Amino acid sequence: MMHFADSLTFSGRKVVAAWAALPFPASPGSSLPDILSAHQQDLPWKLLSSWREQKVSCCFAQSVVLRGICQEKPTSCPGQPRSPLHSCESPEQMLQQFLHTQFPGAFSTSHVLQQPCDTRPPFPQFFSPLLTRRGFLLDKAQGSSSGGVESIPVLAALQSSPVLHSLLSGLCQELRAPHVRRWSSFFTAGVEQDDFQEALEELKTLSQCYETGFGASEDEADSD
């Protein structure tokens, strides 16, 4: 994982953020271009971090994997123009085109796998009643099923993006709080005060590597 993250970082950046849509929101029988077209304005994945939720409008590099979406024939409503996604020849091209549209200029790699994520026991059954046994979304809840959800389509992504500036700078602010000095066990465990301060400065420098010209002033205002 460390080497994989290194392939997505440059210009002093060392950290990537994990995102996922579990399950990936798709209706039964819908095609990949139809599904992606429905999420042009609202990306379906969520940040897998305890940090506050943020909307991602740009990124530097990313790797995205989508699995469990059947390659159904694309549908089109009468009078509705076909999107560029419907003109792609393969699922990989569709996902790559979608990522290029959402994050122009970013380095993106994408993979599409037919096999879904297995969610049979002992996988916890915490899913909505709107999901079918194959993990697809229904308009209304179906009748009770003793089998539960057996598999789900999933989208997962690793991203190097400006979101990490807020996350890392926020962590740095938390560690600089005065109450940290009162944790005597923190330093008696072998951590030297000088090493601790040096690590904080390195963390601050790392967070600045994720700044953008547009978001820097807003993030700095939050930290103030």
mmCIF file with all atom_site columns, C-alpha atoms in Angstrom, residues 14-125:
data_model
loop_
_atom_site.group_PDB
_atom_site.id
_atom_site.type_symbol
_atom_site.label_atom_id
_atom_site.label_alt_id
_atom_site.label_comp_id
_atom_site.label_asym_id
_atom_site.label_entity_id
_atom_site.label_seq_id
_atom_site.pdbx_PDB_ins_code
_atom_site.Cartn_x
_atom_site.Cartn_y
_atom_site.Cartn_z
_atom_site.occupancy
_atom_site.B_iso_or_equiv
_atom_site.pdbx_formal_charge
_atom_site.auth_seq_id
_atom_site.auth_comp_id
_atom_site.auth_asym_id
_atom_site.auth_atom_id
_atom_site.pdbx_PDB_model_num
ATOM 1   C CA . LYS A 1 14  ? 3.189   11.742  0.919   1.00 0.00 ? 14  LYS A CA 1
ATOM 2   C CA . VAL A 1 15  ? -0.430  11.092  1.914   1.00 0.00 ? 15  VAL A CA 1
ATOM 3   C CA . VAL A 1 16  ? -3.527  9.958   0.015   1.00 0.00 ? 16  VAL A CA 1
ATOM 4   C CA . ALA A 1 17  ? -7.141  9.882   1.166   1.00 0.00 ? 17  ALA A CA 1
ATOM 5   C CA . ALA A 1 18  ? -9.403  6.842   0.854   1.00 0.00 ? 18  ALA A CA 1
ATOM 6   C CA . TRP A 1 19  ? -12.930 7.207   -0.514  1.00 0.00 ? 19  TRP A CA 1
ATOM 7   C CA . ALA A 1 20  ? -15.627 4.610   -1.071  1.00 0.00 ? 20  ALA A CA 1
ATOM 8   C CA . ALA A 1 21  ? -19.213 4.086   -2.141  1.00 0.00 ? 21  ALA A CA 1
ATOM 9   C CA . LEU A 1 22  ? -20.408 0.973   -0.324  1.00 0.00 ? 22  LEU A CA 1
ATOM 10  C CA . PRO A 1 23  ? -22.584 0.016   -1.994  1.00 0.00 ? 23  PRO A CA 1
ATOM 11  C CA . PHE A 1 24  ? -22.203 1.921   -5.232  1.00 0.00 ? 24  PHE A CA 1
ATOM 12  C CA . PRO A 1 25  ? -25.681 3.382   -5.922  1.00 0.00 ? 25  PRO A CA 1
ATOM 13  C CA . ALA A 1 26  ? -27.087 1.562   -8.939  1.00 0.00 ? 26  ALA A CA 1
ATOM 14  C CA . SER A 1 27  ? -30.542 0.357   -9.917  1.00 0.00 ? 27  SER A CA 1
ATOM 15  C CA . PRO A 1 28  ? -31.170 -3.224  -11.136 1.00 0.00 ? 28  PRO A CA 1
ATOM 16  C CA . GLY A 1 29  ? -30.510 -3.587  -14.861 1.00 0.00 ? 29  GLY A CA 1
ATOM 17  C CA . SER A 1 30  ? -28.994 -0.117  -15.257 1.00 0.00 ? 30  SER A CA 1
ATOM 18  C CA . SER A 1 31  ? -25.924 0.283   -17.445 1.00 0.00 ? 31  SER A CA 1
ATOM 19  C CA . LEU A 1 32  ? -22.612 1.801   -16.408 1.00 0.00 ? 32  LEU A CA 1
ATOM 20  C CA . PRO A 1 33  ? -22.891 4.931   -18.609 1.00 0.00 ? 33  PRO A CA 1
ATOM 21  C CA . ASP A 1 34  ? -26.432 5.534   -17.323 1.00 0.00 ? 34  ASP A CA 1
ATOM 22  C CA . ILE A 1 35  ? -25.255 5.221   -13.710 1.00 0.00 ? 35  ILE A CA 1
ATOM 23  C CA . LEU A 1 36  ? -22.246 7.491   -14.155 1.00 0.00 ? 36  LEU A CA 1
ATOM 24  C CA . SER A 1 37  ? -24.296 10.062  -16.067 1.00 0.00 ? 37  SER A CA 1
ATOM 25  C CA . ALA A 1 38  ? -26.694 10.243  -13.116 1.00 0.00 ? 38  ALA A CA 1
ATOM 26  C CA . HIS A 1 39  ? -23.810 11.272  -10.828 1.00 0.00 ? 39  HIS A CA 1
ATOM 27  C CA . GLN A 1 40  ? -22.283 14.055  -12.900 1.00 0.00 ? 40  GLN A CA 1
ATOM 28  C CA . GLN A 1 41  ? -23.222 16.664  -10.285 1.00 0.00 ? 41  GLN A CA 1
ATOM 29  C CA . ASP A 1 42  ? -23.021 14.581  -7.110  1.00 0.00 ? 42  ASP A CA 1
ATOM 30  C CA . LEU A 1 43  ? -20.124 12.159  -6.729  1.00 0.00 ? 43  LEU A CA 1
ATOM 31  C CA . PRO A 1 44  ? -21.320 9.028   -4.929  1.00 0.00 ? 44  PRO A CA 1
ATOM 32  C CA . TRP A 1 45  ? -18.294 8.226   -2.763  1.00 0.00 ? 45  TRP A CA 1
ATOM 33  C CA . LYS A 1 46  ? -17.609 9.352   0.820   1.00 0.00 ? 46  LYS A CA 1
ATOM 34  C CA . LEU A 1 47  ? -14.376 10.136  2.631   1.00 0.00 ? 47  LEU A CA 1
ATOM 35  C CA . LEU A 1 48  ? -13.261 7.235   4.867   1.00 0.00 ? 48  LEU A CA 1
ATOM 36  C CA . SER A 1 49  ? -11.824 9.490   7.518   1.00 0.00 ? 49  SER A CA 1
ATOM 37  C CA . SER A 1 50  ? -13.053 10.782  10.852  1.00 0.00 ? 50  SER A CA 1
ATOM 38  C CA . TRP A 1 51  ? -12.428 14.313  9.587   1.00 0.00 ? 51  TRP A CA 1
ATOM 39  C CA . ARG A 1 52  ? -15.436 16.436  8.718   1.00 0.00 ? 52  ARG A CA 1
ATOM 40  C CA . GLU A 1 53  ? -17.059 15.668  5.388   1.00 0.00 ? 53  GLU A CA 1
ATOM 41  C CA . GLN A 1 54  ? -15.907 17.827  2.493   1.00 0.00 ? 54  GLN A CA 1
ATOM 42  C CA . LYS A 1 55  ? -16.886 18.052  -1.127  1.00 0.00 ? 55  LYS A CA 1
ATOM 43  C CA . VAL A 1 56  ? -14.058 17.307  -3.512  1.00 0.00 ? 56  VAL A CA 1
ATOM 44  C CA . SER A 1 57  ? -13.928 19.590  -6.538  1.00 0.00 ? 57  SER A CA 1
ATOM 45  C CA . CYS A 1 58  ? -10.380 18.823  -7.672  1.00 0.00 ? 58  CYS A CA 1
ATOM 46  C CA . CYS A 1 59  ? -7.513  16.449  -7.062  1.00 0.00 ? 59  CYS A CA 1
ATOM 47  C CA . PHE A 1 60  ? -3.890  16.000  -8.088  1.00 0.00 ? 60  PHE A CA 1
ATOM 48  C CA . ALA A 1 61  ? -3.899  12.240  -8.728  1.00 0.00 ? 61  ALA A CA 1
ATOM 49  C CA . GLN A 1 62  ? -6.187  9.298   -8.080  1.00 0.00 ? 62  GLN A CA 1
ATOM 50  C CA . SER A 1 63  ? -6.719  5.593   -8.583  1.00 0.00 ? 63  SER A CA 1
ATOM 51  C CA . VAL A 1 64  ? -10.310 4.354   -8.796  1.00 0.00 ? 64  VAL A CA 1
ATOM 52  C CA . VAL A 1 65  ? -11.688 0.807   -8.857  1.00 0.00 ? 65  VAL A CA 1
ATOM 53  C CA . LEU A 1 66  ? -15.309 -0.050  -9.624  1.00 0.00 ? 66  LEU A CA 1
ATOM 54  C CA . ARG A 1 67  ? -16.553 -3.608  -9.262  1.00 0.00 ? 67  ARG A CA 1
ATOM 55  C CA . GLY A 1 68  ? -19.856 -5.443  -9.515  1.00 0.00 ? 68  GLY A CA 1
ATOM 56  C CA . ILE A 1 69  ? -21.628 -3.414  -12.220 1.00 0.00 ? 69  ILE A CA 1
ATOM 57  C CA . CYS A 1 70  ? -22.977 -5.628  -15.008 1.00 0.00 ? 70  CYS A CA 1
ATOM 58  C CA . GLN A 1 71  ? -22.189 -4.510  -18.511 1.00 0.00 ? 71  GLN A CA 1
ATOM 59  C CA . GLU A 1 72  ? -25.791 -3.990  -19.533 1.00 0.00 ? 72  GLU A CA 1
ATOM 60  C CA . LYS A 1 73  ? -26.651 -2.348  -22.833 1.00 0.00 ? 73  LYS A CA 1
ATOM 61  C CA . PRO A 1 74  ? -26.936 1.432   -22.331 1.00 0.00 ? 74  PRO A CA 1
ATOM 62  C CA . THR A 1 75  ? -30.458 2.816   -22.334 1.00 0.00 ? 75  THR A CA 1
ATOM 63  C CA . SER A 1 76  ? -31.631 6.210   -23.515 1.00 0.00 ? 76  SER A CA 1
ATOM 64  C CA . CYS A 1 77  ? -34.846 8.107   -22.969 1.00 0.00 ? 77  CYS A CA 1
ATOM 65  C CA . PRO A 1 78  ? -36.706 9.393   -26.041 1.00 0.00 ? 78  PRO A CA 1
ATOM 66  C CA . GLY A 1 79  ? -35.542 12.859  -26.949 1.00 0.00 ? 79  GLY A CA 1
ATOM 67  C CA . GLN A 1 80  ? -32.618 12.739  -24.514 1.00 0.00 ? 80  GLN A CA 1
ATOM 68  C CA . PRO A 1 81  ? -29.182 13.183  -26.136 1.00 0.00 ? 81  PRO A CA 1
ATOM 69  C CA . ARG A 1 82  ? -26.608 10.496  -25.521 1.00 0.00 ? 82  ARG A CA 1
ATOM 70  C CA . SER A 1 83  ? -23.722 11.543  -23.333 1.00 0.00 ? 83  SER A CA 1
ATOM 71  C CA . PRO A 1 84  ? -20.045 11.051  -24.274 1.00 0.00 ? 84  PRO A CA 1
ATOM 72  C CA . LEU A 1 85  ? -20.029 8.137   -21.808 1.00 0.00 ? 85  LEU A CA 1
ATOM 73  C CA . HIS A 1 86  ? -22.420 6.204   -24.067 1.00 0.00 ? 86  HIS A CA 1
ATOM 74  C CA . SER A 1 87  ? -19.916 6.475   -26.923 1.00 0.00 ? 87  SER A CA 1
ATOM 75  C CA . CYS A 1 88  ? -17.113 4.729   -25.021 1.00 0.00 ? 88  CYS A CA 1
ATOM 76  C CA . GLU A 1 89  ? -16.238 1.229   -26.167 1.00 0.00 ? 89  GLU A CA 1
ATOM 77  C CA . SER A 1 90  ? -15.332 -0.353  -22.819 1.00 0.00 ? 90  SER A CA 1
ATOM 78  C CA . PRO A 1 91  ? -16.260 0.053   -19.134 1.00 0.00 ? 91  PRO A CA 1
ATOM 79  C CA . GLU A 1 92  ? -12.696 1.188   -18.391 1.00 0.00 ? 92  GLU A CA 1
ATOM 80  C CA . GLN A 1 93  ? -13.019 3.966   -20.972 1.00 0.00 ? 93  GLN A CA 1
ATOM 81  C CA . MET A 1 94  ? -16.381 4.998   -19.495 1.00 0.00 ? 94  MET A CA 1
ATOM 82  C CA . LEU A 1 95  ? -14.953 5.319   -15.995 1.00 0.00 ? 95  LEU A CA 1
ATOM 83  C CA . GLN A 1 96  ? -11.851 7.093   -17.277 1.00 0.00 ? 96  GLN A CA 1
ATOM 84  C CA . GLN A 1 97  ? -14.002 9.547   -19.245 1.00 0.00 ? 97  GLN A CA 1
ATOM 85  C CA . PHE A 1 98  ? -16.120 10.180  -16.144 1.00 0.00 ? 98  PHE A CA 1
ATOM 86  C CA . LEU A 1 99  ? -13.039 10.877  -14.016 1.00 0.00 ? 99  LEU A CA 1
ATOM 87  C CA . HIS A 1 100 ? -11.565 13.157  -16.689 1.00 0.00 ? 100 HIS A CA 1
ATOM 88  C CA . THR A 1 101 ? -14.794 15.175  -16.734 1.00 0.00 ? 101 THR A CA 1
ATOM 89  C CA . GLN A 1 102 ? -15.006 15.436  -12.936 1.00 0.00 ? 102 GLN A CA 1
ATOM 90  C CA . PHE A 1 103 ? -11.294 16.101  -12.355 1.00 0.00 ? 103 PHE A CA 1
ATOM 91  C CA . PRO A 1 104 ? -9.812  17.671  -15.498 1.00 0.00 ? 104 PRO A CA 1
ATOM 92  C CA . GLY A 1 105 ? -6.043  17.747  -15.522 1.00 0.00 ? 105 GLY A CA 1
ATOM 93  C CA . ALA A 1 106 ? -5.641  15.166  -12.733 1.00 0.00 ? 106 ALA A CA 1
ATOM 94  C CA . PHE A 1 107 ? -3.605  12.002  -13.193 1.00 0.00 ? 107 PHE A CA 1
ATOM 95  C CA . SER A 1 108 ? -6.180  9.198   -13.030 1.00 0.00 ? 108 SER A CA 1
ATOM 96  C CA . THR A 1 109 ? -6.044  5.429   -13.293 1.00 0.00 ? 109 THR A CA 1
ATOM 97  C CA . SER A 1 110 ? -9.200  3.316   -13.317 1.00 0.00 ? 110 SER A CA 1
ATOM 98  C CA . HIS A 1 111 ? -10.172 -0.337  -13.268 1.00 0.00 ? 111 HIS A CA 1
ATOM 99  C CA . VAL A 1 112 ? -13.572 -1.983  -13.703 1.00 0.00 ? 112 VAL A CA 1
ATOM 100 C CA . LEU A 1 113 ? -14.127 -5.511  -12.405 1.00 0.00 ? 113 LEU A CA 1
ATOM 101 C CA . GLN A 1 114 ? -17.270 -7.579  -12.981 1.00 0.00 ? 114 GLN A CA 1
ATOM 102 C CA . GLN A 1 115 ? -17.048 -9.501  -9.707  1.00 0.00 ? 115 GLN A CA 1
ATOM 103 C CA . PRO A 1 116 ? -18.934 -7.735  -6.860  1.00 0.00 ? 116 PRO A CA 1
ATOM 104 C CA . CYS A 1 117 ? -17.911 -7.600  -3.217  1.00 0.00 ? 117 CYS A CA 1
ATOM 105 C CA . ASP A 1 118 ? -19.091 -10.694 -1.327  1.00 0.00 ? 118 ASP A CA 1
ATOM 106 C CA . THR A 1 119 ? -21.225 -9.756  1.707   1.00 0.00 ? 119 THR A CA 1
ATOM 107 C CA . ARG A 1 120 ? -22.461 -13.150 2.836   1.00 0.00 ? 120 ARG A CA 1
ATOM 108 C CA . PRO A 1 121 ? -21.989 -14.074 6.528   1.00 0.00 ? 121 PRO A CA 1
ATOM 109 C CA . PRO A 1 122 ? -19.919 -13.346 8.519   1.00 0.00 ? 122 PRO A CA 1
ATOM 110 C CA . PHE A 1 123 ? -20.089 -9.950  6.755   1.00 0.00 ? 123 PHE A CA 1
ATOM 111 C CA . PRO A 1 124 ? -22.343 -7.736  8.950   1.00 0.00 ? 124 PRO A CA 1
ATOM 112 C CA . GLN A 1 125 ? -25.813 -7.187  7.537   1.00 0.00 ? 125 GLN A CA 1
#
